[in-house]
Amino acid sequence: MKKVDPLITVKEAITDSYCDQRLAGQTIGTLSPSGVKRQGSDAESAIAIDNEALRLPFLVQPGWGRQGIAYGPYRRCNGLTLAVFMLNGQNTLQTGYIHPSLLQRSLRWVAGSGSRAPIQQLLGLAASPYKQRMWRRWQYWANNTPQQFQQPRLDENLALGWFSSAVPGDPVREGNAFIVDATGPENGELWTRVGENLQSAFKGLQNLQVYYVVILREKGAAYYAASVPNALGLTAYPDLRPLAIDPFNTDETVYAAIYQSVLGQIGFSIDTRVYGTQIAEIPTFATWYGTAHGADRLGGKGSLNRKFAEVGGKWQVFQGDFQLSSQGVIAIQAESFAVLNPRKTSGLIHTLIETSEIITPVAILWRIQDQENLWGLWLSETQCQLQIKQEGSWNSIAVSNALYLNPNQIYSVQILDDGNTFNLYLNGHLIFDTFFKDSRFQEATGVGLGAEKPNDQLYFRDFEVHPRSIPIPIEIDLDSPWMEKGKEVIVEEEFEGLAQELTTKKTTTGNKVWQKEFGKGVIKLTGKGRAKVQASWQNPNPGRTAYTIDWDDALFADIQADITPPKLYKNKKTEGRGGFIFWQDQNNYMIVANGLSASYAGSSISSFFCINGFEDVYDAVWTNVGSRVNWGVTHTLRVVFDGMNYTAFIDHEPVLYRALTDIYPKLKQPLLIRRVGIVANWEWGGDDMGTTFNNFVARV
């Protein structure tokens, strides 16, 4: 009888576009449009598909293995690729108990922000099609009071990649996967699994649409990601940024999977959205080095000098000498220095170093401009040292005794470099516990190896260097992230004129007139080209206050302003809440504003929604932005909104994206933008205490 191989062979791309509507709890077990079974776990019968995206909702009972989708099994091979295009609910989500009582939470939910009259809020609540989901939220609140909270501490909220089972027991500690870790004020940290460790690509992962790509190899995998232009740590679609190499994992049978452990935090409910999942064998990646533009196993016989690498040209040994062997290349002379020049800048450099009993200092060299100008990461049995060589002289930049080479081990050494900043890693650990911001020799294209002494028992092998970005292969292109910007300035406001309330002022250009939309507070012209919220720490702005101008394009607005939060009052409670409002009518509007509080180490950009007459404050969506917003320091806030999708920027860096249907799946029509303006917002912790606005610009 012929033996049947149970593993799936990928003969053509397998796509799950989530174009079929599925009610909550009715997704796992169905077939994707390409006919592949959706496996995984849905312990709370909550996973759904709507508006052409998979919905992973917040978990009442957080934990790994309870919510996720998987495909497979597949047989590991070079070039087997998983691509996921998605928006994580929030990258800073983690478990923790909720301080206010269940009653206090419920009263706040009914009352909203206080901007609307209680009767308006209650009528809106009665008519809201989303009030039934409050039952899940109450369950979540009840499970997470200080008295009831018994959850294990979970800081990692998302795992996606290749695992050895369809429902991995602990995806943080197995497989080849991306992991998102909550970091509080810095929002999220993006990790990749390298061997037994989690290697940090960068901190400050913002709440944006992201492409995650994991390309398997016979051993391990290569990791790539992309987002929108200027997103921290990532390159812009349609390119991918190489982020890490794992040379160790050998799971033969693998499943492509996406798992969530915790969604919602301190009482909020924020859903994850997956727009597409693609599994393909990509022929151009079916080599051990994948997308590298320079690579060499470093095996063979003879001298390394003038040897052709597998890709990237010839090696040149400028001094000393390296000898090839079956185990790799060894230094056979003191002060040996070899260079490979792929003629393009490199963004990811990786090699394996195998030690034995004798360890002598060796180096990975990069940004090599010439023999006299380059960077080097030196590794020895006692320390790691970062050095730069300029005009022939070596200078030490950093030294660490925490990481070093031990005898009889294999080490993965990596350098992640975008030209302006770089990270250095040893077996997944971030050397020096920090990244380096330095652009010297950023356009240099040489990479190489260095050795201080001859040593026939210390081997380099599997040397590979990848570009700073690569075009996304057509086989895994799942459409572009949403990114729109206005091109034509319609209104400019310099807030010139005598000191008086903003109401009735005509804009500097555009012939629009400001009016007070709602609120008990006041925003006044300062007489010095500013508009200031009339508030202080002694007398905070009373709730929300909004001033708006008429807007002519109901389906698009791009507005920005320079916003200066109040100065921090020493030893006093201080709050900053400046932002924008997009207004259809008194029952439908969106607010996007900064959140700055003396009681919290970081800052945020938050969005609040009043839809069909009801503002559910626990639907608020935010992102933590670290020190991008700071006391008394001006930042440029920009928000682009087309009535359904919006992106917020700080100083031209995108930090927050959402579609209204991510929050309100039954919403059929976009908000109509009738008016736009500035707002002193209300948010948890307090009210604004004196934010200043200037240089307001509105575009279409």
XYZ file of C-alpha atoms in Angstrom:
700
model
C 0.000 0.000 0.000
C 1.299 3.453 -0.892
C 2.170 5.528 2.145
C 0.336 8.872 2.209
C 2.317 11.897 3.396
C 0.040 13.782 5.825
C 1.935 17.022 5.364
C 0.709 19.654 2.935
C 2.957 20.530 0.030
C 2.509 24.114 -1.116
C 2.348 23.955 -4.901
C 0.827 27.429 -5.212
C 0.125 30.296 -2.869
C -2.489 29.609 -0.214
C -4.451 32.719 0.663
C -6.962 33.492 3.368
C -8.456 36.863 2.489
C -11.287 36.671 5.063
C -13.836 37.825 2.521
C -16.527 35.491 3.874
C -18.713 36.777 6.718
C -18.576 34.599 9.858
C -20.449 35.199 13.090
C -18.631 35.029 16.408
C -17.612 31.467 17.180
C -18.191 30.224 13.624
C -14.755 30.653 12.048
C -12.543 27.790 13.247
C -13.244 24.667 11.201
C -14.387 26.514 8.080
C -12.496 26.645 4.780
C -10.588 29.622 3.467
C -11.357 30.876 -0.084
C -8.419 28.736 -1.288
C -9.916 25.667 0.358
C -7.580 25.304 3.342
C -9.119 24.439 6.682
C -8.989 27.090 9.370
C -7.668 25.371 12.458
C -6.811 26.794 15.850
C -8.572 27.565 19.098
C -11.602 29.669 19.980
C -12.246 28.860 23.644
C -14.673 31.752 24.098
C -16.497 31.283 20.750
C -15.657 34.850 19.813
C -13.513 34.795 16.639
C -15.428 36.321 13.724
C -14.955 37.573 10.176
C -16.496 40.870 9.093
C -15.689 43.755 6.785
C -13.101 41.579 4.988
C -10.925 40.949 8.028
C -10.573 38.332 10.731
C -11.615 39.654 14.153
C -9.838 38.444 17.289
C -11.801 40.098 20.115
C -10.716 40.758 23.663
C -10.535 37.719 25.922
C -12.622 37.483 29.072
C -10.081 34.952 30.386
C -6.616 35.869 29.034
C -4.084 33.161 28.262
C -2.172 31.439 25.472
C -3.829 28.674 23.481
C -7.333 30.092 23.936
C -7.645 32.250 20.814
C -5.909 31.873 17.496
C -6.051 30.576 13.941
C -3.719 28.067 12.283
C -3.063 26.384 8.921
C -1.188 23.195 8.171
C 0.643 20.951 8.760
C 3.476 21.721 6.341
C 6.918 20.258 5.848
C 9.759 22.631 6.638
C 11.786 23.642 3.584
C 13.848 26.541 2.320
C 11.598 29.345 1.098
C 8.347 28.253 2.785
C 6.912 31.654 3.651
C 4.183 32.955 5.914
C 2.952 36.513 5.382
C 0.389 38.122 7.665
C -1.047 41.585 7.094
C -2.727 42.743 10.277
C -3.432 45.355 12.941
C -2.775 44.223 16.501
C -5.490 45.381 18.886
C -2.899 47.259 20.877
C 0.782 46.518 21.211
C 0.988 47.515 24.862
C -1.718 45.169 26.169
C -0.955 43.066 29.235
C -2.823 41.413 32.078
C -3.474 43.218 35.326
C -6.264 43.913 37.746
C -8.638 46.874 37.438
C -8.710 49.310 40.358
C -12.169 50.923 40.114
C -15.045 48.755 41.316
C -17.459 47.061 38.941
C -20.111 49.609 39.945
C -17.801 52.562 39.302
C -16.840 51.157 35.908
C -20.483 50.597 34.974
C -21.501 54.124 36.012
C -18.667 55.604 33.951
C -19.748 53.496 30.974
C -23.300 54.850 31.194
C -22.221 58.441 31.832
C -19.535 58.540 29.154
C -17.118 61.455 29.161
C -19.630 63.888 30.636
C -19.713 65.898 27.416
C -23.300 64.917 26.702
C -26.375 65.433 28.832
C -27.296 62.279 30.801
C -30.629 61.969 28.965
C -28.821 62.126 25.598
C -26.357 59.452 26.684
C -29.130 57.164 27.986
C -31.200 57.523 24.824
C -28.131 56.755 22.761
C -27.362 53.722 24.907
C -30.905 52.392 24.492
C -30.612 52.641 20.694
C -27.018 51.375 20.405
C -26.626 48.062 18.527
C -23.449 47.381 20.539
C -24.840 47.359 24.071
C -25.155 43.555 24.029
C -21.378 43.156 23.961
C -21.314 44.856 27.341
C -22.019 41.448 28.923
C -18.560 40.203 27.895
C -17.026 43.372 29.206
C -18.750 42.990 32.591
C -17.434 39.430 32.785
C -13.946 40.702 32.045
C -14.253 43.436 34.670
C -15.557 41.019 37.279
C -12.682 38.573 36.632
C -10.089 41.312 37.006
C -10.986 43.148 40.182
C -8.188 43.255 42.788
C -10.073 40.591 44.747
C -10.728 38.224 41.821
C -7.621 38.678 39.684
C -5.698 35.402 39.533
C -4.213 35.565 36.050
C -0.539 34.878 35.443
C 1.407 37.956 34.457
C 1.270 38.262 30.661
C 3.239 41.035 28.965
C 3.411 39.271 25.580
C 0.102 39.713 23.756
C 0.637 38.500 20.162
C 2.537 35.598 18.593
C 2.562 34.728 14.900
C 4.747 32.516 12.788
C 5.559 28.832 12.425
C 4.898 26.403 15.285
C 5.133 22.644 15.749
C 1.417 22.325 16.544
C -1.815 24.023 15.532
C -2.399 25.109 19.134
C 1.033 25.843 20.629
C 1.138 25.528 24.397
C 3.421 28.537 24.825
C 4.145 30.318 21.531
C 6.591 32.640 23.283
C 8.933 29.696 23.852
C 8.618 27.636 20.678
C 8.690 27.846 16.911
C 9.886 30.582 14.594
C 7.676 33.499 15.495
C 7.236 37.216 15.968
C 6.239 38.173 19.512
C 4.805 41.544 20.588
C 5.670 42.525 24.145
C 3.987 45.319 26.115
C 6.453 47.973 27.280
C 4.168 50.557 28.906
C 5.163 54.123 27.944
C 7.023 52.918 24.830
C 3.945 50.950 23.698
C 5.264 47.687 22.216
C 8.511 45.853 21.636
C 8.888 43.592 18.604
C 10.708 40.320 19.306
C 11.770 37.408 17.121
C 12.714 33.940 18.325
C 16.398 33.163 17.833
C 17.338 29.793 19.285
C 16.014 29.666 22.837
C 15.942 33.451 23.175
C 13.739 36.352 22.154
C 15.655 38.926 20.150
C 14.376 42.498 20.282
C 14.157 44.261 16.931
C 13.121 47.581 18.491
C 10.992 49.219 21.166
C 8.235 51.685 20.337
C 6.159 49.544 17.952
C 3.133 51.741 17.307
C -0.467 50.689 16.717
C -0.340 50.585 12.928
C -1.070 48.102 10.168
C 1.958 45.812 9.799
C 3.141 43.133 7.391
C 4.860 40.256 9.203
C 6.812 37.767 7.067
C 8.613 34.634 8.295
C 10.623 32.684 5.703
C 11.630 29.193 6.793
C 14.946 27.532 6.100
C 16.154 23.973 6.571
C 17.335 25.337 9.911
C 15.645 28.328 11.417
C 14.047 31.241 9.605
C 14.444 34.817 8.443
C 12.121 37.558 9.741
C 10.843 40.602 7.843
C 8.281 43.343 8.463
C 6.860 46.496 6.901
C 4.305 49.196 7.608
C 3.568 52.721 6.374
C 6.157 55.424 5.540
C 8.143 56.763 8.523
C 6.858 54.111 10.966
C 9.430 53.593 13.697
C 11.638 50.542 13.174
C 10.000 49.439 9.920
C 10.311 50.124 6.234
C 7.405 51.239 4.073
C 5.276 48.858 2.011
C 5.829 47.642 -0.748
C 9.260 46.915 0.711
C 10.120 44.621 3.618
C 12.821 45.182 6.211
C 14.949 42.150 7.195
C 14.950 42.081 11.000
C 16.570 38.860 12.201
C 17.925 35.414 11.367
C 17.346 32.284 13.433
C 19.883 29.571 12.473
C 18.770 26.966 15.012
C 15.165 25.724 14.880
C 14.684 22.303 13.268
C 10.948 21.538 13.677
C 10.203 19.375 10.636
C 6.418 19.644 10.817
C 5.090 23.195 11.127
C 1.819 25.108 11.282
C 1.337 28.723 10.290
C -0.516 30.376 13.154
C -1.592 33.651 14.765
C -2.323 33.630 18.509
C -3.469 36.264 20.978
C -3.067 35.957 24.761
C -4.561 39.208 26.010
C -6.683 41.930 24.416
C -8.174 44.797 26.337
C -6.487 46.446 29.289
C -7.705 48.149 32.467
C -11.267 47.579 31.284
C -11.022 48.497 27.594
C -11.911 46.244 24.683
C -9.848 46.538 21.531
C -10.006 43.919 18.781
C -7.216 42.634 16.555
C -7.836 42.619 12.795
C -6.137 40.314 10.280
C -6.622 41.382 6.648
C -4.862 38.521 4.973
C -2.695 35.458 5.501
C -0.558 34.000 2.728
C 1.481 30.803 2.657
C 3.756 30.198 -0.320
C 6.955 28.522 -1.395
C 8.976 31.288 -3.016
C 11.612 29.914 -5.420
C 13.875 32.964 -5.135
C 14.142 32.330 -1.373
C 14.844 28.587 -1.692
C 18.522 28.889 -0.756
C 20.081 28.789 2.702
C 20.714 32.543 2.518
C 17.319 33.648 1.159
C 17.314 37.375 0.345
C 21.006 38.032 1.054
C 22.997 40.097 -1.423
C 26.190 38.724 0.050
C 26.588 35.203 1.437
C 29.155 32.459 1.892
C 29.153 29.187 3.846
C 32.915 29.770 4.298
C 33.692 26.099 3.739
C 36.294 24.482 1.474
C 40.053 24.584 1.102
C 42.687 27.197 0.539
C 42.868 30.876 1.345
C 39.794 33.067 1.681
C 41.543 35.743 -0.336
C 40.043 36.173 -3.826
C 37.517 33.401 -3.206
C 34.149 34.018 -4.833
C 31.360 34.138 -2.289
C 28.126 32.333 -3.215
C 26.692 35.809 -3.841
C 28.223 39.229 -3.442
C 31.499 39.008 -5.333
C 35.065 38.165 -4.215
C 36.565 38.162 -0.776
C 39.602 40.378 -0.283
C 42.019 39.765 2.569
C 43.708 43.111 3.086
C 46.047 41.935 5.823
C 46.869 38.654 7.536
C 45.093 35.595 6.138
C 42.078 33.331 6.642
C 42.077 29.623 5.759
C 38.983 27.705 4.606
C 38.070 24.335 6.137
C 35.107 21.969 6.238
C 33.947 23.551 9.525
C 34.347 27.155 8.404
C 37.059 29.748 8.014
C 39.873 30.281 10.565
C 42.445 33.020 11.044
C 45.972 31.759 10.360
C 47.806 35.047 10.871
C 47.622 37.873 13.397
C 45.635 41.016 12.598
C 43.673 39.329 9.819
C 41.103 41.439 7.998
C 38.819 40.173 5.159
C 36.181 42.130 3.241
C 33.249 41.250 0.994
C 31.680 44.146 -0.892
C 28.208 43.496 -2.338
C 28.173 47.114 -3.634
C 24.959 47.916 -1.721
C 24.417 48.996 1.850
C 23.561 46.176 4.234
C 20.828 46.224 6.863
C 21.211 42.789 8.446
C 24.508 40.943 8.919
C 24.611 37.451 10.413
C 27.216 34.787 10.965
C 27.824 31.744 13.145
C 30.933 31.526 15.324
C 31.977 28.130 16.688
C 34.409 28.078 19.586
C 36.531 25.351 21.139
C 38.875 25.485 24.129
C 41.010 28.346 22.830
C 39.231 31.679 22.300
C 40.935 34.703 20.778
C 39.337 38.092 19.914
C 37.444 38.152 16.624
C 35.260 40.747 14.932
C 32.346 41.265 12.604
C 33.076 44.314 10.466
C 30.549 46.465 8.624
C 30.034 49.875 7.083
C 33.515 49.354 5.651
C 34.382 52.400 3.587
C 38.014 51.343 3.193
C 40.771 49.801 5.309
C 41.016 52.946 7.410
C 37.309 53.688 7.982
C 34.849 51.105 9.293
C 32.880 49.749 12.277
C 33.727 46.577 14.210
C 32.030 44.428 16.841
C 34.809 42.598 18.719
C 34.060 39.425 20.697
C 36.380 37.672 23.149
C 36.284 35.308 26.124
C 35.826 38.226 28.532
C 33.797 40.893 26.782
C 32.133 42.446 23.750
C 33.424 45.752 22.433
C 32.052 48.149 19.825
C 34.727 50.111 17.991
C 34.954 52.535 15.104
C 38.042 52.993 12.975
C 38.463 56.464 11.518
C 41.429 57.494 9.415
C 43.290 54.426 10.638
C 42.701 54.862 14.377
C 40.450 52.589 16.452
C 38.212 54.172 19.092
C 36.095 52.261 21.599
C 32.410 53.218 21.714
C 31.045 50.672 24.219
C 32.279 47.715 26.270
C 30.219 45.002 27.972
C 31.414 42.253 30.282
C 27.903 40.776 30.515
C 28.168 38.865 27.230
C 31.204 37.055 25.805
C 32.313 33.869 24.067
C 32.450 30.618 26.028
C 34.340 27.485 24.957
C 32.733 24.799 22.822
C 29.632 26.673 21.774
C 27.991 27.952 18.604
C 27.021 31.616 18.566
C 24.670 33.577 16.351
C 26.049 37.091 15.840
C 23.785 39.680 14.221
C 23.872 43.361 13.340
C 20.638 45.181 12.472
C 21.383 48.503 10.803
C 19.067 50.980 9.050
C 21.855 53.465 8.318
C 21.029 55.762 11.229
C 20.722 53.337 14.127
C 22.018 49.824 14.720
C 21.564 46.967 17.187
C 24.114 44.264 17.985
C 23.185 40.755 19.149
C 24.829 37.639 20.522
C 22.586 34.540 20.546
C 19.511 36.744 20.595
C 20.701 38.982 23.440
C 21.008 42.700 22.772
C 24.655 43.496 23.430
C 25.187 46.608 25.572
C 21.405 46.617 26.356
C 20.821 49.492 23.967
C 20.783 50.557 20.346
C 23.255 53.018 18.845
C 22.251 56.096 16.894
C 25.166 56.906 14.600
C 25.244 57.630 10.876
C 29.013 57.589 10.316
C 29.905 55.590 7.182
C 26.194 54.906 6.649
C 26.639 54.636 2.876
C 29.661 52.321 3.043
C 28.988 48.900 1.514
C 31.784 46.629 2.721
C 31.299 43.893 5.329
C 33.759 41.389 6.685
C 35.640 39.470 9.345
C 38.492 40.330 11.664
C 40.781 38.352 13.967
C 43.398 39.566 16.416
C 45.434 36.332 16.548
C 45.738 33.100 14.579
C 43.429 30.395 15.942
C 42.716 27.093 14.204
C 39.969 26.264 16.744
C 37.616 29.199 16.228
C 35.457 29.094 13.097
C 33.297 31.572 11.176
C 30.641 30.090 8.921
C 27.300 30.802 7.231
C 28.107 34.469 6.712
C 25.226 36.442 5.152
C 24.357 40.103 4.606
C 20.946 41.391 3.560
C 19.858 44.737 2.108
C 18.171 47.312 4.330
C 14.962 46.511 2.491
C 13.711 44.185 -0.242
C 10.662 44.444 -2.529
C 7.780 42.373 -1.244
C 7.458 39.293 -3.477
C 4.307 39.199 -5.572
C 3.456 35.762 -4.114
C 2.812 37.295 -0.676
C 1.499 40.754 -1.551
C -1.721 41.174 0.430
C -2.558 44.783 -0.501
C -1.275 48.026 0.929
C -1.808 49.583 4.350
C -4.176 52.562 4.417
C -2.211 55.769 4.066
C -3.790 58.920 2.706
C -2.722 62.533 3.026
C -4.223 65.794 1.859
C -2.515 67.609 -0.985
C -4.288 70.970 -1.137
C -4.343 73.450 1.740
C -7.891 74.761 2.249
C -7.568 76.552 5.552
C -4.688 78.119 7.450
C -5.054 79.619 10.891
C -2.261 81.546 12.575
C -4.468 82.663 15.478
C -3.416 86.259 14.942
C -5.348 89.169 16.423
C -6.164 90.714 19.771
C -6.538 88.628 22.901
C -10.142 87.447 22.899
C -12.207 84.270 22.690
C -11.724 82.287 19.483
C -15.463 82.401 18.647
C -16.329 84.538 15.556
C -12.700 84.796 14.399
C -12.264 84.366 10.652
C -9.450 82.012 9.636
C -6.225 83.478 8.266
C -7.004 81.890 4.890
C -10.015 79.919 3.703
C -12.754 82.316 4.869
C -14.025 80.067 7.648
C -15.392 81.270 10.971
C -14.691 79.644 14.308
C -17.565 78.758 16.592
C -17.766 77.071 19.963
C -19.311 73.654 19.384
C -19.697 72.552 22.996
C -18.117 72.712 26.436
C -17.955 74.964 29.480
C -14.323 75.943 28.975
C -12.823 78.689 26.848
C -10.073 78.826 24.216
C -8.786 82.359 23.642
C -6.380 84.100 21.332
C -3.277 85.164 23.222
C -2.521 88.221 21.073
C 0.809 86.593 20.123
C -0.233 84.205 17.342
C -1.532 81.460 19.602
C -4.793 80.061 20.909
C -4.714 78.872 24.512
C -7.009 76.811 26.680
C -7.910 79.056 29.612
C -6.933 76.675 32.378
C -4.244 75.919 34.941
C -3.495 73.299 37.579
C -5.610 75.292 40.051
C -8.495 75.601 37.561
C -8.505 72.792 34.979
C -10.659 73.076 31.885
C -14.127 71.783 32.902
C -14.494 68.643 30.787
C -14.334 68.827 27.015
C -14.342 72.061 25.041
C -14.406 72.134 21.226
C -14.199 74.956 18.665
C -14.869 74.168 15.005
C -15.031 75.602 11.514
C -17.281 74.580 8.637
C -15.824 71.881 6.355
C -16.796 71.333 2.716
C -15.478 67.831 1.925
C -17.658 65.427 3.903
C -15.474 62.403 3.133
C -11.951 63.660 3.737
C -10.075 65.969 6.080
C -6.382 66.243 6.871
C -5.740 68.624 9.760
C -2.663 69.496 11.725
C -1.502 72.007 14.302
C 1.479 72.736 16.473
C 0.409 71.889 20.003
C 2.238 72.870 23.167
C 1.127 71.084 26.341
C 1.213 73.059 29.592
C 4.444 73.225 31.555
C 4.772 70.658 34.303
C 3.895 72.197 37.649
C 6.389 70.894 40.205
C 4.798 68.537 42.722
C 1.366 69.350 41.299
C -1.130 67.262 39.356
C -0.735 68.403 35.735
C -2.668 67.236 32.648
C -2.417 67.990 28.918
C -5.237 67.059 26.504
C -4.937 69.018 23.260
C -6.265 67.633 19.975
C -8.804 67.683 17.140
C -12.452 66.968 16.565
C -14.172 65.685 13.390
C -17.861 66.569 13.642
C -20.883 65.279 11.750
C -23.520 66.358 14.272
C -24.081 66.306 18.021
C -24.673 62.532 17.873
C -21.711 61.577 15.689
C -18.122 62.765 16.052
C -14.551 61.621 16.662
C -11.897 63.190 18.858
C -8.144 62.497 18.565
C -5.985 64.125 21.215
C -2.799 63.762 23.177
C -2.832 62.485 26.724
C -0.153 63.737 29.090
C -0.320 63.216 32.833
C 2.083 63.875 35.682
C 0.979 60.552 37.156
C 2.336 58.549 34.167
C 5.870 58.333 32.808
C 4.908 58.503 29.129
C 2.257 60.054 26.917
C -0.388 58.870 24.484
C -2.471 59.709 21.466
C -6.090 58.736 22.153
C -9.241 58.578 20.056
C -12.826 58.728 21.347
C -16.061 58.181 19.419
C -19.670 59.253 19.718
C -21.657 57.071 17.309
C -25.421 57.286 16.834
C -25.851 59.297 20.012
C -23.818 57.141 22.401
C -20.206 57.558 23.491
C -18.788 54.332 24.885
C -15.637 55.552 26.594
C -14.357 51.963 26.869
C -14.219 51.847 23.066
C -11.445 54.447 23.169
C -8.377 53.510 21.140
C -4.946 54.836 22.030
C -1.237 54.318 21.553
C 1.537 55.099 24.021
C 4.103 57.398 22.443
C 6.797 57.728 25.107
C 8.440 61.155 25.145
C 7.130 62.267 21.755
C 4.685 64.476 23.669
C 6.279 66.364 26.554
C 5.572 69.170 28.981
C 5.956 72.630 27.482
C 7.470 71.247 24.269
C 5.730 71.890 20.960
C 4.857 68.916 18.769
C 2.971 68.749 15.472
C -0.155 66.610 15.663
C -1.703 65.599 12.355
C -4.779 63.446 11.786
C -6.039 62.247 8.403
C -9.635 60.947 8.311
C -11.825 59.811 5.415
C -14.930 59.192 7.506
C -13.962 55.548 8.067
C -10.150 55.264 8.350
C -7.866 57.566 10.285
C -4.142 57.891 10.960
C -2.554 60.105 13.598
C 0.984 61.478 13.265
C 3.344 63.145 15.717
C 6.003 65.262 14.036
C 5.310 63.405 10.765
C 5.711 59.948 12.327
C 2.577 57.758 12.098
C 1.602 56.407 15.516
C -2.043 55.292 15.378
C -4.317 53.772 12.705
C -7.850 52.464 12.966
C -10.963 51.956 10.868
C -14.282 52.716 12.531
C -15.505 49.244 11.514
C -12.690 47.772 13.640
C -14.596 49.150 16.626
C -18.153 49.211 15.268
C -18.519 46.261 12.864
C -22.149 47.062 12.005
C -21.326 50.592 10.854
C -22.349 50.739 7.185
C -21.723 54.369 6.306
C -18.715 56.585 7.050
C -19.014 59.583 9.319
C -19.722 62.707 7.317
C -17.219 65.416 8.173
C -19.306 68.609 8.430
C -16.981 70.523 10.728
C -13.401 70.196 12.008
C -11.624 71.916 14.836
C -9.528 71.932 17.981
C -10.436 70.466 21.329
C -9.388 70.491 24.961
C -10.205 66.876 25.663
C -11.412 64.992 28.711
C -9.652 61.738 29.501
C -9.057 59.512 32.525
C -6.870 61.279 35.024
C -8.213 64.757 34.477
C -8.793 67.724 32.214
C -6.535 70.021 30.239
C -4.572 72.649 32.172
C -3.514 75.143 29.536
C -2.606 73.663 26.133
C -1.645 76.110 23.371
C -2.376 75.770 19.626
C -0.762 77.479 16.652
C -0.216 76.974 12.901
C -3.495 75.151 12.273
C -3.628 73.786 8.693
C -6.444 71.840 7.010
C -6.056 70.024 3.683
C -8.024 67.927 1.220
